[in-house]
Short mmCIF file of C-alpha atoms and ligand atoms in Angstrom, two decimals:
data_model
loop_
_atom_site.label_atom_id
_atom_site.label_comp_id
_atom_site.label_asym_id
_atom_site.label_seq_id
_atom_site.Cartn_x
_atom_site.Cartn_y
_atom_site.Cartn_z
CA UNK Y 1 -27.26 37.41 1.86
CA UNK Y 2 -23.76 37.41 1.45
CA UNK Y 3 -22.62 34.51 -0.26
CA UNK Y 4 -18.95 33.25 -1.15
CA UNK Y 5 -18.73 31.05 -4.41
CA UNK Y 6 -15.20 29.01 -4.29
CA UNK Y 7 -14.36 28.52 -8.09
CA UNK Y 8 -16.74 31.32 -9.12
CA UNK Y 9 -14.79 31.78 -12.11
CA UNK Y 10 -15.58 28.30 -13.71
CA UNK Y 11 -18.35 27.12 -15.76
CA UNK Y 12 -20.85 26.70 -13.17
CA UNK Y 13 -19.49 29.18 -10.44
CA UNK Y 14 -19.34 32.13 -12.88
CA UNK Y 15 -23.60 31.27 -14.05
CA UNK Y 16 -24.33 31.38 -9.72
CA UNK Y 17 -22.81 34.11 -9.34
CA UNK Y 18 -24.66 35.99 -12.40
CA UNK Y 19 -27.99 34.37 -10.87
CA UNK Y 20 -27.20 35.07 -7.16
CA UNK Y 21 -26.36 39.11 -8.23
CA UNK Y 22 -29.39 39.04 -10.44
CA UNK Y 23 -31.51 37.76 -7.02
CA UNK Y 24 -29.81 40.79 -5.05
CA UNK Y 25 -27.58 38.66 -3.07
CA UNK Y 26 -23.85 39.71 -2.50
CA UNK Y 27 -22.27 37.16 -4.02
CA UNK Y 28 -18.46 37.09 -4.13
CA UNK Y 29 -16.63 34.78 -6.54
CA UNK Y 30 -13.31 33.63 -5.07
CA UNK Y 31 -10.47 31.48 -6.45
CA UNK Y 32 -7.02 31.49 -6.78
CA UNK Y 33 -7.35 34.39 -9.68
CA UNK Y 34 -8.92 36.60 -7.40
CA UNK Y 35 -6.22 36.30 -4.81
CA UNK Y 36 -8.08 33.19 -2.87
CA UNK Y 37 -6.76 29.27 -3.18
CA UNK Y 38 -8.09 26.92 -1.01
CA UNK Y 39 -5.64 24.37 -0.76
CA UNK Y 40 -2.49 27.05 0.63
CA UNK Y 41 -5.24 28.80 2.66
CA UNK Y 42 -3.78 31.90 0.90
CA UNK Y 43 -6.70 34.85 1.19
CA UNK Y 44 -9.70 32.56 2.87
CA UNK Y 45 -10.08 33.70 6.26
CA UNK Y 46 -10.08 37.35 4.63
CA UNK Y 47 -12.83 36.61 1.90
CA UNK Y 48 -15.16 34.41 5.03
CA UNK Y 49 -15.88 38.05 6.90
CA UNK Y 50 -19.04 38.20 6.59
CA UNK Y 51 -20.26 35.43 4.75
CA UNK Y 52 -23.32 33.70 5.41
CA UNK Y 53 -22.94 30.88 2.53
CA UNK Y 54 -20.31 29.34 0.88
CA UNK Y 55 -21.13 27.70 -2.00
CA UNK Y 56 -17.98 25.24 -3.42
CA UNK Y 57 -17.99 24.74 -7.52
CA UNK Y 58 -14.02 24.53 -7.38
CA UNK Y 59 -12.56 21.85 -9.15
CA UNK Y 60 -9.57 20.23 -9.31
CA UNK Y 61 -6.53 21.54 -11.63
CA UNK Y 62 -5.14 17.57 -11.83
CA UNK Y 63 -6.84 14.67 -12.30
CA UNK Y 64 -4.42 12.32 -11.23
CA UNK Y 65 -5.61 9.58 -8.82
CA UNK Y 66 -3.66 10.96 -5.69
CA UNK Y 67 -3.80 14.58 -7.15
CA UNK Y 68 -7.72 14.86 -7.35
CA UNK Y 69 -7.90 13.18 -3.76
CA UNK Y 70 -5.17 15.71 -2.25
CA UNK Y 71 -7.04 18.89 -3.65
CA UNK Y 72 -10.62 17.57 -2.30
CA UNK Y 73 -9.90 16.51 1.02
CA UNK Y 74 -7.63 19.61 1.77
CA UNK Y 75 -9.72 22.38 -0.30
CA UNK Y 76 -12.74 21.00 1.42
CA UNK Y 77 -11.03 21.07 4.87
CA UNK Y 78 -9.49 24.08 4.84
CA UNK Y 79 -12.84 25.83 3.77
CA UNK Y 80 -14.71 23.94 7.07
CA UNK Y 81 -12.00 25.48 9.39
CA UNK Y 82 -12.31 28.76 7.84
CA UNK Y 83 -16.13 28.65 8.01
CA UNK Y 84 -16.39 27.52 11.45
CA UNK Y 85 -14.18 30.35 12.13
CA UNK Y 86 -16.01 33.00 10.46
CA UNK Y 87 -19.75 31.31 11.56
CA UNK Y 88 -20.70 30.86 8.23
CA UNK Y 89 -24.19 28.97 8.40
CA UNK Y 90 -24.50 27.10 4.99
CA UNK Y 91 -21.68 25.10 2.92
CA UNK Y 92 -23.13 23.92 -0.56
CA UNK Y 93 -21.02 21.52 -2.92
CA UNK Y 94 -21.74 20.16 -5.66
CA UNK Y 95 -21.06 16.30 -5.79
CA UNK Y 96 -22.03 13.39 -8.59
CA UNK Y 97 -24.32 10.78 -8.92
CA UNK Y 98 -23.52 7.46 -7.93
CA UNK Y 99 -20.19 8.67 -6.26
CA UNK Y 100 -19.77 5.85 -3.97
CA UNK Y 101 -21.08 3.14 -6.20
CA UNK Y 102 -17.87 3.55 -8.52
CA UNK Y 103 -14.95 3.06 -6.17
CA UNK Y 104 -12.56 2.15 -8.94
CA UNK Y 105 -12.64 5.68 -9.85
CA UNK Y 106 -10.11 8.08 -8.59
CA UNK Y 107 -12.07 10.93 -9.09
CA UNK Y 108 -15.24 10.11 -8.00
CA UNK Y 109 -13.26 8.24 -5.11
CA UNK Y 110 -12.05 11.74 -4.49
CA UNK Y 111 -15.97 13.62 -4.67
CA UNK Y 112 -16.86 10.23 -2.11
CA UNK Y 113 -13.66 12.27 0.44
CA UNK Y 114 -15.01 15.51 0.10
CA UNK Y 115 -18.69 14.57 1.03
CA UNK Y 116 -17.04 12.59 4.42
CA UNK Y 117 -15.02 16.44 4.67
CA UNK Y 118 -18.26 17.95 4.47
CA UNK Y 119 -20.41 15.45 6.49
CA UNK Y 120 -17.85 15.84 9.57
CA UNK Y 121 -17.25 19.33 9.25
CA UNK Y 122 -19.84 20.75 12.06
CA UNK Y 123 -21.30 23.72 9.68
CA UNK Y 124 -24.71 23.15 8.23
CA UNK Y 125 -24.68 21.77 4.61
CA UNK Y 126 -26.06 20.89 1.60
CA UNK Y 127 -24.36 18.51 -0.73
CA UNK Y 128 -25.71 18.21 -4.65
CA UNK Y 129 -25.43 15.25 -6.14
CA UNK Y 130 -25.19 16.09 -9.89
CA UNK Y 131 -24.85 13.64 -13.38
CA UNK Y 132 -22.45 14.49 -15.78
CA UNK Y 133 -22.82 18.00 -17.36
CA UNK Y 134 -23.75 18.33 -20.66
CA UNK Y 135 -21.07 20.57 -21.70
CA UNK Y 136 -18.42 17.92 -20.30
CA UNK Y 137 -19.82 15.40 -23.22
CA UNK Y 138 -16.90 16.18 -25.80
CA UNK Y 139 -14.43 15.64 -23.41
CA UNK Y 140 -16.08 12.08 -22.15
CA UNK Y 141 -15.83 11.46 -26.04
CA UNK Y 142 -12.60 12.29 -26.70
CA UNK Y 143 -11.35 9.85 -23.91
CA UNK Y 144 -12.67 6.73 -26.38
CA UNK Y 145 -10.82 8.38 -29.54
CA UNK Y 146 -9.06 5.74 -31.70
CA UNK Y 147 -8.28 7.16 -34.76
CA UNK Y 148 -11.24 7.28 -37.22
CA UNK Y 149 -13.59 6.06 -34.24
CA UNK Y 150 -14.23 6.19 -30.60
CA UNK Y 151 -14.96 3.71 -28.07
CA UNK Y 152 -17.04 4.23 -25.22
CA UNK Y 153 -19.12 2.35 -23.06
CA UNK Y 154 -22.86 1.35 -23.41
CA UNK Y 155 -23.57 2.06 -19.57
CA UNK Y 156 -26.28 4.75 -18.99
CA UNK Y 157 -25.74 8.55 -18.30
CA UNK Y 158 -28.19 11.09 -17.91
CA UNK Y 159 -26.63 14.39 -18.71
CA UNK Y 160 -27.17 17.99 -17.75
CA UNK Y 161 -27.08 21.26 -18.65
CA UNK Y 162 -25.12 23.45 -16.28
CA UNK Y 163 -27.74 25.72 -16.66
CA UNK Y 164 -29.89 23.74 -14.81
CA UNK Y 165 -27.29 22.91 -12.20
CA UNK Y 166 -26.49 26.45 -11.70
CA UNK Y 167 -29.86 26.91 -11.06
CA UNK Y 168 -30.55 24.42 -8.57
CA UNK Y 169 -27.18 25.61 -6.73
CA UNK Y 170 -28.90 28.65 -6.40
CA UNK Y 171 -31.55 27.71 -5.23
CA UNK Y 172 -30.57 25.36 -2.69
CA UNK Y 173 -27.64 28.00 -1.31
CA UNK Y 174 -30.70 30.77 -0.86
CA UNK Y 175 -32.46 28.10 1.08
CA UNK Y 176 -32.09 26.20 5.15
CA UNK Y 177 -29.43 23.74 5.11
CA UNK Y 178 -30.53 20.21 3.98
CA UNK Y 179 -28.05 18.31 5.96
CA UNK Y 180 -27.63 15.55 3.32
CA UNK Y 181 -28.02 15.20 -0.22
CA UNK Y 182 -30.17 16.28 -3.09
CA UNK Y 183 -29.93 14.67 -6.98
CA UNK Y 184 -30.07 16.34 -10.12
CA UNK Y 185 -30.15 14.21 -13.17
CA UNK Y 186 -31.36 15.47 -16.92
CA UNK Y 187 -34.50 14.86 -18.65
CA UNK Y 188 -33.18 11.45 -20.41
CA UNK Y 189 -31.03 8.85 -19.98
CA UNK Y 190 -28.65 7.09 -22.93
CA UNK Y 191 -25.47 4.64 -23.20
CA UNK Y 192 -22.04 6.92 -23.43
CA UNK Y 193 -22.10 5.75 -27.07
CA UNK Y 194 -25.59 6.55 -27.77
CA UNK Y 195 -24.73 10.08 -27.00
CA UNK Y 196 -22.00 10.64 -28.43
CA UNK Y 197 -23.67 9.49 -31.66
CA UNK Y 198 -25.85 12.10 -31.12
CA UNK Y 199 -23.09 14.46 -30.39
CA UNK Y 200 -21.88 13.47 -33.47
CA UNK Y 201 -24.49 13.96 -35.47
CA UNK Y 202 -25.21 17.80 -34.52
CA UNK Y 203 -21.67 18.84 -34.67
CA UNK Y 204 -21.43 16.52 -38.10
CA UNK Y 205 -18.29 14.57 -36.62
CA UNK Y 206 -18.14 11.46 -39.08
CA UNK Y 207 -16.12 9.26 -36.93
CA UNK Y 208 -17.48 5.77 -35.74
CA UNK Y 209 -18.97 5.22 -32.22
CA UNK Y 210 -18.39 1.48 -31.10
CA UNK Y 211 -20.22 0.84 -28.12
CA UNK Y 212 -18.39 -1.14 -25.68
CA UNK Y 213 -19.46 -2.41 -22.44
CA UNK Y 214 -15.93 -3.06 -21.17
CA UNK Y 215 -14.47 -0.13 -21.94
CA UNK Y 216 -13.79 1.89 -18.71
CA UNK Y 217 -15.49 5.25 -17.61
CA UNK Y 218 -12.68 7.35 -16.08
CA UNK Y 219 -11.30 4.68 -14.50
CA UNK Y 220 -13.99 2.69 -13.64
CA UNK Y 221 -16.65 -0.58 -15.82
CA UNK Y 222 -20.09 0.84 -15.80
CA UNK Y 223 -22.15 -1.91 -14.91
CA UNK Y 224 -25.98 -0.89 -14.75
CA UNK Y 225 -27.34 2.78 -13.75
CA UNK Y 226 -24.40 3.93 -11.60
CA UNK Y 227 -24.64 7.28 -12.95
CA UNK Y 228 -28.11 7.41 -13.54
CA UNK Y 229 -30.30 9.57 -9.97
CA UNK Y 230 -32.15 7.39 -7.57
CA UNK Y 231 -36.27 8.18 -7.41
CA UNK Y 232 -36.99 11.85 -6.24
CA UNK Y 233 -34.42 13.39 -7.75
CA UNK Y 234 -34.74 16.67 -9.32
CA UNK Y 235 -35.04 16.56 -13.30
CA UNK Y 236 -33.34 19.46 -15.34
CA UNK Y 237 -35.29 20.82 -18.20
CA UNK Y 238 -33.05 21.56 -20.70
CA UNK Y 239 -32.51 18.58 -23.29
CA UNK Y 240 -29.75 18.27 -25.92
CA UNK Y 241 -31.49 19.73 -28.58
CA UNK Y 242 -31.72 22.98 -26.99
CA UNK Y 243 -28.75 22.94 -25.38
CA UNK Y 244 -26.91 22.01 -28.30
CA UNK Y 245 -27.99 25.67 -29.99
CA UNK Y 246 -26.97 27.56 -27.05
CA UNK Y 247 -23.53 25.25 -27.05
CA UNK Y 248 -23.43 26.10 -30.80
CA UNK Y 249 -23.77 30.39 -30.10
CA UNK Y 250 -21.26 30.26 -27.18
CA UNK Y 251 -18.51 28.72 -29.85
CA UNK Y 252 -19.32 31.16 -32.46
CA UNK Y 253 -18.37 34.24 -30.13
N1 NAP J 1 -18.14 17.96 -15.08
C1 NAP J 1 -19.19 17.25 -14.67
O1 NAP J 1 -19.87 16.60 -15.45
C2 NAP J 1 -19.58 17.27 -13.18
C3 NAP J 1 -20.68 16.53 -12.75
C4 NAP J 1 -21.07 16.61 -11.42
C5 NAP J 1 -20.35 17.41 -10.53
N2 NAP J 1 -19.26 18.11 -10.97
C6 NAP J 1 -18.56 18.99 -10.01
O2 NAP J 1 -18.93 20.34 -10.29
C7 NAP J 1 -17.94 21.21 -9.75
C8 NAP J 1 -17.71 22.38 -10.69
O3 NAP J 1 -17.19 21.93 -11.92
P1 NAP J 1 -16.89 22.95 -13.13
O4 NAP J 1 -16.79 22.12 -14.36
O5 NAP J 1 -17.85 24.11 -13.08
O6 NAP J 1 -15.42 23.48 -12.72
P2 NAP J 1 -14.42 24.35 -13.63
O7 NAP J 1 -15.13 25.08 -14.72
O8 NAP J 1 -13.25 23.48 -13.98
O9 NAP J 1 -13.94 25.46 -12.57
C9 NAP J 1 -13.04 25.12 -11.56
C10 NAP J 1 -12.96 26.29 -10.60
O10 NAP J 1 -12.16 25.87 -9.49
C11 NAP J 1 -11.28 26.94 -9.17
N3 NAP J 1 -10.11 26.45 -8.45
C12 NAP J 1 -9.13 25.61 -8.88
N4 NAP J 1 -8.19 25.47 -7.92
C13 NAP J 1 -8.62 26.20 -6.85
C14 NAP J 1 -8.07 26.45 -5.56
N5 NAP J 1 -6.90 25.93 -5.17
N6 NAP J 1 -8.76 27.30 -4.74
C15 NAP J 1 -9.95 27.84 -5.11
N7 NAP J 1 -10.51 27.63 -6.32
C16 NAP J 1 -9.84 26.82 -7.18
C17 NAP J 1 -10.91 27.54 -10.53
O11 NAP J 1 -10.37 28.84 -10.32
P3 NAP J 1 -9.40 29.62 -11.39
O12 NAP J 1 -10.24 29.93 -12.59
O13 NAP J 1 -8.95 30.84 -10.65
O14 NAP J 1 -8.28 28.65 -11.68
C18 NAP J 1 -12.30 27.56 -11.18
O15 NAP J 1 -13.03 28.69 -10.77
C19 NAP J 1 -16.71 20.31 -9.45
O16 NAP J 1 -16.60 20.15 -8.05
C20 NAP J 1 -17.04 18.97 -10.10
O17 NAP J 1 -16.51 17.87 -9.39
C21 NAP J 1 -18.89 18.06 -12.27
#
């Protein structure tokens, strides 16, 4: 198959697009440093010909409230329009976990958008519903730094490896539309603090971690399992421990 990957130069698009080639698909990474940008529509009816899935892993540059809401609503539209035109029969995302149960969240306010894009957009889809990526855990951390310790809150998260996410993208873009949603969570589930005391303790980081159940979560008060998958979801197999030595041999290179 012929499939287009919209941000298949970043962290999860790039691992598709190895795994898609590896399967003997076509697979055609696309962003704006290959000429394509979804939001000015600048090279995407060109890159469509031919296409039988798009899969979208783009993200957005700006995180701003307004900013992050902007680039999914129009990236997401514009791709639609350009699919429908081209016949493309499959549009995959790649969404989070517990999206709409965090509204005071501009980002995940903004993921909530793109699912209605993608919902409305008359092409066959398949929307994943992902936790919070294991290799996005220093920068989570980093939003609670206060001098010689950080501050994060106690609510649950159940992180995973983009490894696994990449392969359950491909997997799901090499199979029939779902027309709805499928979660991915990791194998366990810990407080924001409790991991990064764990993060912490691998990467030998001696600040303090003070647990807080106030403190906000981009935006937003985690209040039970928000961010935790519902039952059925799929379960990634990679833990910290072995994603931590991969982590460790990417940063030596
Ligand atoms: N981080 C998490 O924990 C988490 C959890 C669940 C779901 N997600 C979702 O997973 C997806 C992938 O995240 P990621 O961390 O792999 O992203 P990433 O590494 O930041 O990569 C972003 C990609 O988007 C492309 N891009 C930016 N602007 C674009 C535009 N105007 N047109 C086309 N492509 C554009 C970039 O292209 P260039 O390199 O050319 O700039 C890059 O390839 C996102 O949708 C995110 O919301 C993330």
């Amino acid at each position: 198959m012929k499939i287009l990957v919209i941000g298949g130069s970043g962290r999860i698009g790039s691992n598709v697009v190895r795994r898609l080639s590896a399967q003997g698909h076509d697979a055609v990474p696309a962003s704006p440093a290959t000429g394509v940008d979804t939001i000015t529509g600048e090279g995407l009816a060109e890159v469509m010909a031919g296409v039988d899935v798009v899969v979208d892993v783009s993200n957005a540059p700006v995180w701003d409230d307004d900013a992050v809401l902007e680039f999914f609503t129009t990236s997401t539209r514009n791709q639609l329009a350009a699919e429908r035109d081209a016949g493309v029969g499959h549009h995959v995302a790649v969404s989070i976990v517990g999206a709409d149960l965090l509204p005071d969240s501009g980002y995940l306010r903004a993921k909530v958008a793109q699912e209605a894009e993608i919902e409305a957009g008359n092409v066959p889809y398949t929307v994943l519903r992902s936790t919070q990526f294991l290799e996005f855990l220093p920068q989570i951390v980093e939003t609670g730094a206060e001098g010689d310790s950080v501050r994060l809150p106690t609510g649950l998260m159940q992180l995973v490896a983009g490894d696994d996410v990449a392969a359950t993208v491909t997997e799901l873009a090499t199979a029939a539309p779902v027309g709805g949603r499928v979660e991915l969570g990791g194998p366990e589930a810990l407080g924001v603090d409790a991991w990064a005391r764990r993060l912490f303790a691998a990467t030998g980081d001696e600040r303090t971690v003070v647990g807080d159940p106030h403190v906000r979560y981009y935006g937003t008060e985690l209040k039970g399992g928000e961010l935790t998958p519902g039952d059925g979801a799929r379960i990634g197999t990679i833990d910290f421990d072995a994603w931590f030595a991969t982590y460790q041999q990417e940063a030596k290179r």
